[in-house]
Short mmCIF file of C-alpha atoms in Angstrom, two decimals:
data_model
loop_
_atom_site.label_atom_id
_atom_site.label_comp_id
_atom_site.label_asym_id
_atom_site.label_seq_id
_atom_site.Cartn_x
_atom_site.Cartn_y
_atom_site.Cartn_z
CA MET A 369 -27.23 18.80 -16.00
CA LEU A 370 -24.20 20.26 -16.66
CA ALA A 371 -22.09 19.31 -20.09
CA ALA A 372 -19.06 17.27 -19.50
CA THR A 373 -16.07 16.60 -21.22
CA THR A 374 -13.20 14.04 -20.45
CA ALA A 375 -9.98 13.77 -18.73
CA THR A 376 -7.70 11.00 -20.00
CA VAL A 377 -6.85 9.46 -16.54
CA ALA A 378 -5.54 6.10 -15.87
CA ARG A 379 -7.23 3.66 -17.68
CA GLY A 380 -10.41 5.66 -18.32
CA GLN A 381 -11.96 8.74 -19.85
CA ILE A 382 -13.13 10.75 -16.73
CA PRO A 383 -16.33 13.13 -16.77
CA LEU A 384 -15.88 16.72 -15.84
CA PRO A 385 -17.99 19.74 -16.53
CA ARG A 386 -17.08 21.80 -19.37
CA ASP A 387 -17.53 24.99 -17.66
CA VAL A 388 -14.15 25.31 -15.83
CA GLY A 389 -12.55 28.63 -14.97
CA THR A 390 -9.18 27.44 -13.32
CA THR A 391 -7.06 30.59 -13.87
CA ALA A 392 -6.57 32.47 -10.46
CA GLU A 393 -8.65 35.69 -9.79
CA PRO A 394 -6.17 38.50 -8.41
CA ARG A 395 -7.71 38.46 -5.03
CA VAL A 396 -6.78 34.86 -4.51
CA HIS A 397 -3.67 34.82 -3.09
CA ASP A 398 -4.09 32.85 0.42
CA GLY A 399 -2.40 29.47 -1.05
CA ARG A 400 -5.52 28.62 -2.92
CA GLU A 401 -3.67 29.00 -6.53
CA ARG A 402 -1.58 26.39 -5.63
CA TYR A 403 -4.22 24.10 -5.77
CA LEU A 404 -6.10 25.42 -8.91
CA GLY A 405 -5.96 23.39 -12.32
CA VAL A 406 -6.56 19.67 -12.90
CA TRP A 407 -5.29 16.51 -11.48
CA GLY A 408 -5.28 13.00 -12.51
CA ARG A 409 -3.99 9.68 -13.43
CA ASP A 410 -4.62 7.27 -10.37
CA ALA A 411 -7.15 5.10 -9.51
CA TRP A 412 -8.88 5.19 -6.20
CA SER A 413 -8.31 1.31 -4.82
CA GLU A 414 -6.27 0.55 -8.00
CA SER A 415 -9.68 -0.21 -9.93
CA ARG A 416 -11.51 3.32 -10.10
CA PRO A 417 -9.69 5.77 -12.18
CA ALA A 418 -10.40 9.32 -11.35
CA ALA A 419 -9.78 13.01 -11.47
CA VAL A 420 -9.77 15.98 -9.78
CA GLU A 421 -10.48 19.78 -10.76
CA VAL A 422 -10.24 22.89 -8.75
CA GLU A 423 -11.02 26.39 -9.91
CA VAL A 424 -12.26 29.53 -9.05
CA ASP A 425 -16.27 30.73 -8.48
CA SER A 426 -16.64 34.15 -10.62
CA SER A 427 -19.25 35.53 -8.02
CA THR A 428 -17.71 34.52 -4.96
CA GLY A 429 -14.45 34.15 -5.55
CA GLY A 430 -14.51 30.67 -3.52
CA LEU A 431 -13.14 27.67 -4.81
CA THR A 432 -14.98 24.64 -6.24
CA VAL A 433 -13.67 21.37 -6.27
CA THR A 434 -15.07 18.49 -8.65
CA ASN A 435 -14.25 14.82 -8.37
CA GLY A 436 -14.69 13.04 -11.22
CA PHE A 437 -14.83 9.12 -11.53
CA ASP A 438 -14.43 6.51 -14.34
CA ARG A 439 -16.71 3.50 -13.95
CA ASP A 440 -15.27 0.87 -11.37
CA HIS A 441 -13.63 -1.88 -13.22
CA TRP A 442 -14.28 -4.41 -10.41
CA ARG A 443 -17.51 -3.21 -9.40
CA PRO A 444 -20.68 -1.77 -11.00
CA PHE A 445 -20.32 1.64 -10.01
CA PRO A 446 -20.99 4.01 -13.32
CA SER A 447 -18.85 7.20 -14.10
CA GLY A 448 -19.58 10.49 -12.75
CA PHE A 449 -18.69 13.48 -11.14
CA LEU A 450 -19.21 15.18 -8.14
CA ARG A 451 -18.74 19.28 -7.70
CA SER A 452 -18.83 20.81 -4.00
CA ALA A 453 -17.03 24.21 -2.31
CA GLY A 454 -13.76 23.89 -1.14
CA ARG A 455 -11.55 25.65 1.89
CA ILE A 456 -8.42 26.08 2.51
CA GLU A 457 -7.25 24.06 6.17
CA ASN A 458 -3.80 24.34 7.64
CA GLY A 459 -2.92 24.15 4.11
CA GLU A 460 -4.66 21.78 2.59
CA LEU A 461 -7.39 21.66 0.32
CA VAL A 462 -10.63 20.10 1.84
CA THR A 463 -14.26 19.54 0.60
CA ALA A 464 -17.27 17.75 1.08
CA LEU A 465 -18.42 15.44 -1.48
CA SER A 466 -21.52 14.81 0.33
CA PRO A 467 -22.77 14.64 3.91
CA VAL A 468 -20.85 11.65 4.82
CA VAL A 469 -17.84 11.74 2.17
CA THR A 470 -15.03 14.34 3.04
CA GLY A 471 -11.88 14.73 0.78
CA ARG A 472 -8.77 16.31 1.68
CA TYR A 473 -5.62 17.41 -0.51
CA ARG A 474 -2.76 18.16 -0.07
CA LEU A 475 0.81 19.26 -2.58
CA LEU A 476 3.64 17.01 -2.53
CA PRO A 477 6.90 18.47 -2.79
CA ASP A 478 7.30 17.40 -6.32
CA GLY A 479 3.86 18.94 -7.57
CA ARG A 480 1.93 16.42 -7.02
CA LEU A 481 -1.67 16.03 -5.03
CA PHE A 482 -1.86 13.79 -2.55
CA ALA A 483 -5.65 12.70 -1.76
CA ARG A 484 -7.39 11.38 0.94
CA LEU A 485 -11.04 9.98 0.85
CA GLU A 486 -12.90 9.43 4.13
CA ARG A 487 -16.34 8.01 4.16
CA ARG A 488 -18.04 8.05 7.48
CA GLY A 489 -21.62 6.47 8.52
CA THR A 490 -22.62 2.96 7.92
CA TRP A 491 -19.26 1.92 7.47
CA HIS A 492 -15.96 3.85 7.59
CA GLU A 493 -13.76 3.87 4.79
CA VAL A 494 -10.06 5.65 3.79
CA ARG A 495 -8.55 5.57 0.38
CA TYR A 496 -5.60 7.46 -1.10
CA ALA A 497 -4.39 8.50 -4.17
CA ILE A 498 -1.77 10.76 -5.69
CA PHE A 499 -2.62 12.65 -8.67
CA GLU A 500 -0.70 14.67 -11.54
CA ARG A 501 -1.27 17.96 -12.56
CA LEU A 502 -3.35 17.61 -16.09
CA PRO A 503 -3.65 20.41 -18.88
CA THR A 504 -6.05 22.51 -17.74
CA GLU A 505 -7.64 23.37 -21.51
CA PRO A 506 -10.98 21.38 -21.86
CA GLN A 507 -10.25 20.52 -25.47
CA ALA A 508 -6.47 19.21 -24.63
CA ARG A 509 -7.96 16.87 -21.91
CA ALA A 510 -10.36 15.66 -24.46
CA ALA A 511 -8.32 15.00 -27.42
CA ALA A 512 -5.47 13.38 -25.06
CA PRO A 513 -4.60 9.79 -26.32
CA ALA A 514 -5.43 7.37 -23.99
CA ASP A 515 -3.26 6.62 -21.09
CA THR A 516 -3.66 2.73 -20.53
CA GLU A 517 -1.63 2.52 -16.81
CA ALA A 518 -0.68 5.89 -15.55
CA ARG A 519 -0.27 5.40 -12.00
CA PRO A 520 2.28 7.07 -8.94
CA TRP A 521 4.17 3.27 -9.61
CA ARG A 522 6.07 1.41 -12.24
CA MET A 523 7.51 -1.90 -13.14
CA VAL A 524 11.29 -2.78 -12.17
CA ASP A 525 13.28 -5.77 -12.80
CA ILE A 526 15.20 -7.21 -10.03
CA PRO A 527 18.37 -9.58 -11.06
CA MET A 528 19.11 -12.41 -9.10
CA THR A 529 20.58 -15.31 -9.48
CA ASP A 530 18.63 -18.56 -8.72
CA PRO A 531 20.18 -20.11 -5.64
CA GLY A 532 18.31 -23.62 -6.82
CA THR A 533 20.08 -23.48 -10.89
CA GLY A 534 23.04 -21.19 -10.45
CA ARG A 535 21.07 -19.41 -13.85
CA PRO A 536 20.49 -15.58 -13.87
CA ILE A 537 16.94 -15.00 -13.71
CA THR A 538 14.46 -11.50 -13.16
CA LEU A 539 12.12 -10.99 -10.12
CA LYS A 540 9.23 -8.30 -11.06
CA ALA A 541 8.98 -5.81 -8.67
CA THR A 542 6.27 -2.28 -8.23
CA PHE A 543 8.38 1.02 -7.33
CA TYR A 544 6.38 4.03 -5.95
CA PRO A 545 9.03 6.60 -6.50
CA PRO A 546 9.55 9.68 -3.86
CA VAL A 547 8.21 13.10 -4.30
CA VAL A 548 11.21 14.44 -2.86
CA PRO A 549 15.33 14.41 -3.95
CA GLY A 550 16.76 11.22 -2.66
CA PRO A 551 17.93 9.52 -1.05
CA VAL A 552 14.73 8.53 1.02
CA PRO A 553 13.94 6.01 3.01
CA LEU A 554 12.64 2.75 1.51
CA LEU A 555 9.72 0.44 2.43
CA LEU A 556 10.29 -2.94 1.24
CA MET A 557 7.11 -4.63 1.03
CA ASN A 558 6.51 -8.61 0.85
CA HIS A 559 3.12 -10.10 -0.59
CA GLY A 560 1.45 -12.93 1.02
CA ASP A 561 1.06 -16.78 -0.54
CA VAL A 562 -0.51 -17.02 -3.78
CA THR A 563 -3.38 -18.49 -4.99
CA PRO A 564 -3.55 -21.38 -7.56
CA GLY A 565 -4.15 -20.60 -10.62
CA VAL A 566 -3.37 -16.76 -10.85
CA GLU A 567 0.29 -17.24 -10.22
CA SER A 568 0.79 -14.28 -12.73
CA LEU A 569 -1.30 -11.65 -10.65
CA VAL A 570 1.10 -8.86 -9.52
CA GLN A 571 0.25 -8.37 -5.92
CA ARG A 572 0.19 -4.88 -4.32
CA HIS A 573 -0.55 -2.73 -1.45
CA GLY A 574 -1.31 0.43 -3.10
CA GLU A 575 -3.25 2.01 0.30
CA LEU A 576 -0.27 1.64 2.51
CA ALA A 577 2.33 2.46 -0.36
CA ARG A 578 0.42 5.69 -1.45
CA LEU A 579 0.48 6.43 2.45
CA PHE A 580 4.25 6.10 2.73
CA VAL A 581 5.17 8.16 -0.48
CA SER A 582 2.96 11.04 0.34
CA ARG A 583 5.49 11.29 3.67
CA GLY A 584 8.54 11.41 1.53
CA TRP A 585 9.44 7.67 1.63
CA ALA A 586 9.94 5.34 -1.70
CA VAL A 587 8.21 2.35 -1.87
CA LEU A 588 8.82 -1.40 -3.60
CA GLU A 589 6.58 -4.22 -3.60
CA LEU A 590 8.66 -7.28 -4.58
CA MET A 591 7.15 -10.50 -6.32
CA ARG A 592 9.15 -13.16 -4.90
CA ARG A 593 10.25 -16.17 -7.52
CA GLY A 594 7.36 -18.03 -9.43
CA ALA A 595 4.84 -14.93 -8.72
CA GLY A 596 3.71 -11.93 -10.58
CA GLY A 597 5.96 -12.61 -13.66
CA SER A 598 8.92 -13.30 -11.52
CA GLY A 599 11.70 -15.67 -13.11
CA GLY A 600 12.28 -19.13 -11.05
CA THR A 601 10.70 -21.63 -9.46
CA LEU A 602 7.22 -20.60 -6.85
CA LEU A 603 7.16 -23.02 -3.99
CA PRO A 604 3.44 -23.75 -3.04
CA GLU A 605 1.86 -23.13 0.22
CA ILE A 606 0.59 -26.75 -0.02
CA ARG A 607 2.70 -29.22 -0.76
CA ARG A 608 1.75 -31.59 -3.79
CA ASP A 609 4.29 -34.50 -2.40
CA GLY A 610 3.01 -35.26 1.40
CA PRO A 611 1.83 -33.44 4.03
CA LEU A 612 3.07 -30.19 5.78
CA THR A 613 6.12 -30.32 7.72
CA ALA A 614 8.67 -27.96 9.34
CA GLU A 615 11.08 -28.95 7.04
CA TYR A 616 9.22 -27.90 4.14
CA GLY A 617 8.62 -24.61 6.20
CA ASP A 618 12.00 -23.82 6.43
CA ARG A 619 12.82 -24.81 3.17
CA ARG A 620 10.35 -21.57 1.63
CA MET A 621 11.63 -19.36 4.10
CA ALA A 622 15.32 -19.62 3.05
CA SER A 623 13.83 -19.44 -0.54
CA ASP A 624 11.91 -15.83 0.49
CA ILE A 625 14.76 -14.94 2.36
CA ALA A 626 17.19 -15.02 -0.87
CA ASP A 627 14.67 -13.12 -3.10
CA VAL A 628 14.52 -10.22 -0.34
CA ASP A 629 18.42 -10.13 -0.62
CA ALA A 630 18.18 -10.08 -4.16
CA ALA A 631 15.83 -7.14 -3.97
CA LEU A 632 18.10 -5.12 -1.29
CA ALA A 633 20.90 -5.68 -2.98
CA ALA A 634 19.18 -4.11 -6.12
CA VAL A 635 17.80 -1.04 -4.35
CA ARG A 636 21.05 -0.24 -2.22
CA ALA A 637 22.69 0.84 -5.53
CA TRP A 638 19.83 3.05 -6.57
CA PRO A 639 21.24 6.65 -5.91
CA GLN A 640 17.51 8.19 -4.53
CA ILE A 641 17.67 5.25 -2.31
CA ASP A 642 18.96 5.71 1.19
CA ALA A 643 20.77 2.28 1.87
CA HIS A 644 20.55 2.94 5.67
CA ARG A 645 17.15 3.73 6.12
CA ILE A 646 15.23 0.39 5.33
CA LEU A 647 11.69 -0.52 6.63
CA LEU A 648 10.47 -4.19 5.88
CA GLY A 649 6.78 -4.63 5.44
CA GLY A 650 4.40 -7.84 4.44
CA GLN A 651 1.60 -8.93 4.51
CA SER A 652 -0.02 -12.54 5.67
CA ARG A 653 3.09 -14.75 4.57
CA GLY A 654 4.92 -11.53 4.18
CA GLY A 655 4.03 -10.24 7.30
CA LEU A 656 5.94 -13.18 9.04
CA ILE A 657 8.89 -12.91 6.20
CA ALA A 658 9.43 -9.35 7.25
CA ILE A 659 9.95 -10.44 10.95
CA GLU A 660 11.95 -13.41 9.83
CA TYR A 661 14.29 -11.68 7.67
CA LEU A 662 14.81 -8.89 9.93
CA ALA A 663 15.73 -11.50 12.47
CA ALA A 664 18.07 -13.31 9.78
CA ARG A 665 19.60 -10.08 9.00
CA PRO A 666 19.39 -7.90 12.27
CA GLU A 667 21.34 -4.51 10.43
CA SER A 668 19.60 -4.87 7.07
CA ALA A 669 16.71 -2.84 8.41
CA LEU A 670 15.71 -0.17 11.10
CA GLY A 671 12.48 -2.38 11.80
CA ALA A 672 9.37 -4.28 10.45
CA ILE A 673 5.95 -4.09 9.93
CA ASN A 674 3.76 -7.54 10.03
CA PHE A 675 0.31 -7.22 8.85
CA SER A 676 -1.73 -10.72 9.31
CA GLY A 677 1.60 -12.58 9.23
CA GLY A 678 1.58 -16.51 9.42
CA ALA A 679 3.05 -19.15 7.56
CA TRP A 680 -0.05 -21.42 7.17
CA SER A 681 -3.75 -21.09 8.86
CA GLU A 682 -4.44 -22.11 12.54
CA ALA A 683 -6.14 -25.40 11.30
CA ASP A 684 -3.21 -26.88 8.95
CA GLU A 685 -0.73 -25.99 11.63
CA ARG A 686 -2.84 -27.83 14.52
CA THR A 687 -3.40 -30.63 12.31
CA PHE A 688 0.24 -31.28 11.13
CA LEU A 689 2.67 -29.28 13.29
CA GLN A 690 0.77 -29.37 16.73
CA GLY A 691 0.07 -25.85 16.41
CA ARG A 692 3.49 -24.87 16.87
CA TYR A 693 5.29 -23.71 13.74
CA THR A 694 4.39 -20.19 13.69
CA ARG A 695 4.63 -19.58 17.08
CA ASP A 696 8.35 -21.24 17.55
CA ARG A 697 9.90 -19.04 14.48
CA PHE A 698 8.32 -16.09 15.98
CA ALA A 699 10.12 -17.00 19.30
CA ARG A 700 13.38 -17.15 17.65
CA ALA A 701 12.95 -14.45 16.08
CA GLY A 702 12.23 -12.38 19.09
CA ALA A 703 15.71 -14.07 20.49
CA VAL A 704 17.82 -11.75 17.90
CA ILE A 705 15.43 -8.81 16.65
CA ARG A 706 16.10 -5.47 19.36
CA LYS A 707 14.70 -2.90 16.72
CA PRO A 708 10.92 -2.11 16.61
CA THR A 709 8.41 -4.10 14.85
CA LEU A 710 4.95 -3.27 14.50
CA TRP A 711 1.74 -5.88 14.25
CA LEU A 712 -1.80 -5.65 13.04
CA TYR A 713 -4.18 -8.10 12.68
CA GLY A 714 -7.88 -8.44 12.76
CA ASP A 715 -10.00 -10.38 15.32
CA ASN A 716 -12.00 -11.78 12.19
CA ASP A 717 -9.11 -13.06 10.38
CA ARG A 718 -10.62 -16.20 8.44
CA TYR A 719 -7.22 -18.05 8.99
CA TYR A 720 -6.00 -17.60 12.88
CA SER A 721 -7.88 -16.82 15.73
CA ALA A 722 -7.10 -13.72 18.21
CA PRO A 723 -5.72 -16.25 21.12
CA PHE A 724 -3.62 -17.62 18.21
CA ILE A 725 -2.21 -14.63 17.06
CA GLN A 726 -1.55 -13.17 20.66
CA SER A 727 0.43 -16.31 21.24
CA TRP A 728 2.48 -15.99 18.41
CA PHE A 729 3.60 -12.82 19.98
CA ASP A 730 3.43 -13.17 23.47
CA ALA A 731 6.07 -16.02 22.65
CA TYR A 732 8.13 -12.92 20.27
CA ARG A 733 8.33 -11.28 23.48
CA ALA A 734 9.13 -13.23 25.70
CA ALA A 735 12.39 -14.38 23.92
CA GLY A 736 13.36 -10.81 24.00
CA GLY A 737 11.61 -9.47 20.88
CA ASP A 738 10.93 -5.43 20.46
CA GLY A 739 7.47 -4.79 19.22
CA THR A 740 3.97 -3.49 19.22
CA LEU A 741 0.43 -5.63 18.91
CA ARG A 742 -2.72 -4.23 17.42
CA ILE A 743 -5.93 -6.81 17.26
CA VAL A 744 -8.49 -4.87 15.78
CA SER A 745 -12.44 -5.41 15.91
CA GLY A 746 -14.85 -4.63 12.68
CA VAL A 747 -12.43 -5.11 9.60
CA PRO A 748 -14.96 -6.01 6.72
CA ARG A 749 -15.68 -9.69 5.91
CA ASN A 750 -12.21 -11.09 6.79
CA GLY A 751 -9.87 -9.75 8.93
CA HIS A 752 -6.95 -10.80 7.10
CA ASP A 753 -7.43 -8.34 4.26
CA LEU A 754 -6.70 -5.49 7.24
CA VAL A 755 -3.80 -4.18 5.46
CA PHE A 756 -6.89 -3.01 2.78
CA HIS A 757 -8.01 -0.79 5.21
CA PRO A 758 -5.89 2.29 6.21
CA ASP A 759 -9.08 3.44 8.87
CA PHE A 760 -8.01 0.78 11.15
CA TRP A 761 -4.16 1.54 11.04
CA GLU A 762 -3.79 4.85 9.11
CA SER A 763 -2.56 6.77 12.85
CA THR A 764 -0.86 4.24 13.98
CA MET A 765 1.33 3.49 10.98
CA LEU A 766 1.73 7.48 10.73
CA ASP A 767 3.53 7.21 14.04
CA MET A 768 5.59 4.37 13.29
CA ILE A 769 6.55 6.45 9.58
CA THR A 770 7.60 9.11 12.11
CA ARG A 771 9.58 7.08 14.68
CA ILE A 772 11.36 5.46 11.62
CA THR A 773 12.00 8.51 9.76
CA ASP A 774 13.50 10.32 12.65
CA ALA A 775 15.85 6.93 13.74
CA LYS A 776 19.42 7.91 13.39
#
């Protein structure tokens, strides 16, 4: 068994082998030397801190790639590491971690390493990470102080005047900075409804954010009023004082749009952000907000991405609102929006059926809206969680990123 040392990465100590050799030999001059070293400070799926070590095999001159993993903080997976041979393909480092898992690594303009793991077999899964280069000396890695929240993001404050009270409050947001000099385009992501009892939880869509960052974007994930540490009052999904009504839904949407107004006003003043290249996005209620905001502020953004967006569940809408509330809102948006929108849903969504989703998009398009709808099959457990499974939307999203990035 290989002796192991550790690298301080994210929240844990990542095991890596001691017998390292990360110095490039003279005959290595085909681009491989750029990948030699130790990389870390990110976590797969936001829950499993990891590190990557790339070294030269002293006997063959080939590359050896070691992937180290801390224990998973949400699932019972132990820490450990895997070693495998690496090769350069089209400028990327590629390695087979197992017969069904492939790792691809690409250097980003700021020197960080974009990592993509793909699992095939009984199920198909894709995950991303963005690693920083770490000290290569084993003793430095082992002695490094704990880095409790090292990630490719940081928390930022968004100032806002609360429309209800007129008082200043602060919204919390997760910011993924760009890997290229600014100004760069920005994806503004909106989260879904907040589960009662966990209002303080900060919601992130890390796979989507890392993919955009790897393509030269910045990403801001906004927490709306009363959620994730943001000030102000949260308007809950389900009313405590009576049944769901269209008036209550409209009130909530007006509140959400005011929050997005504050976020965009802030980021447009940041020198690293191109104020003229903003893309709106969101999951669940956040997907509805992205479409609604583009309709309310047509010049605010280049387009919108809607993951599993809706106002309430199909059952609630059919019970209280004749099944028309979300469809009518999308229809009104379609009468205004003339910019590209991408709608992504799973056909096994727990909250609304595929025909119900299709009726929303049909109403949007009938009103004149520009958009593409994809309803995919096979999302594990609940299609409403499609945003967390990039294997279903990666190529579609890359096409969207190219389309928006190239827009003038």
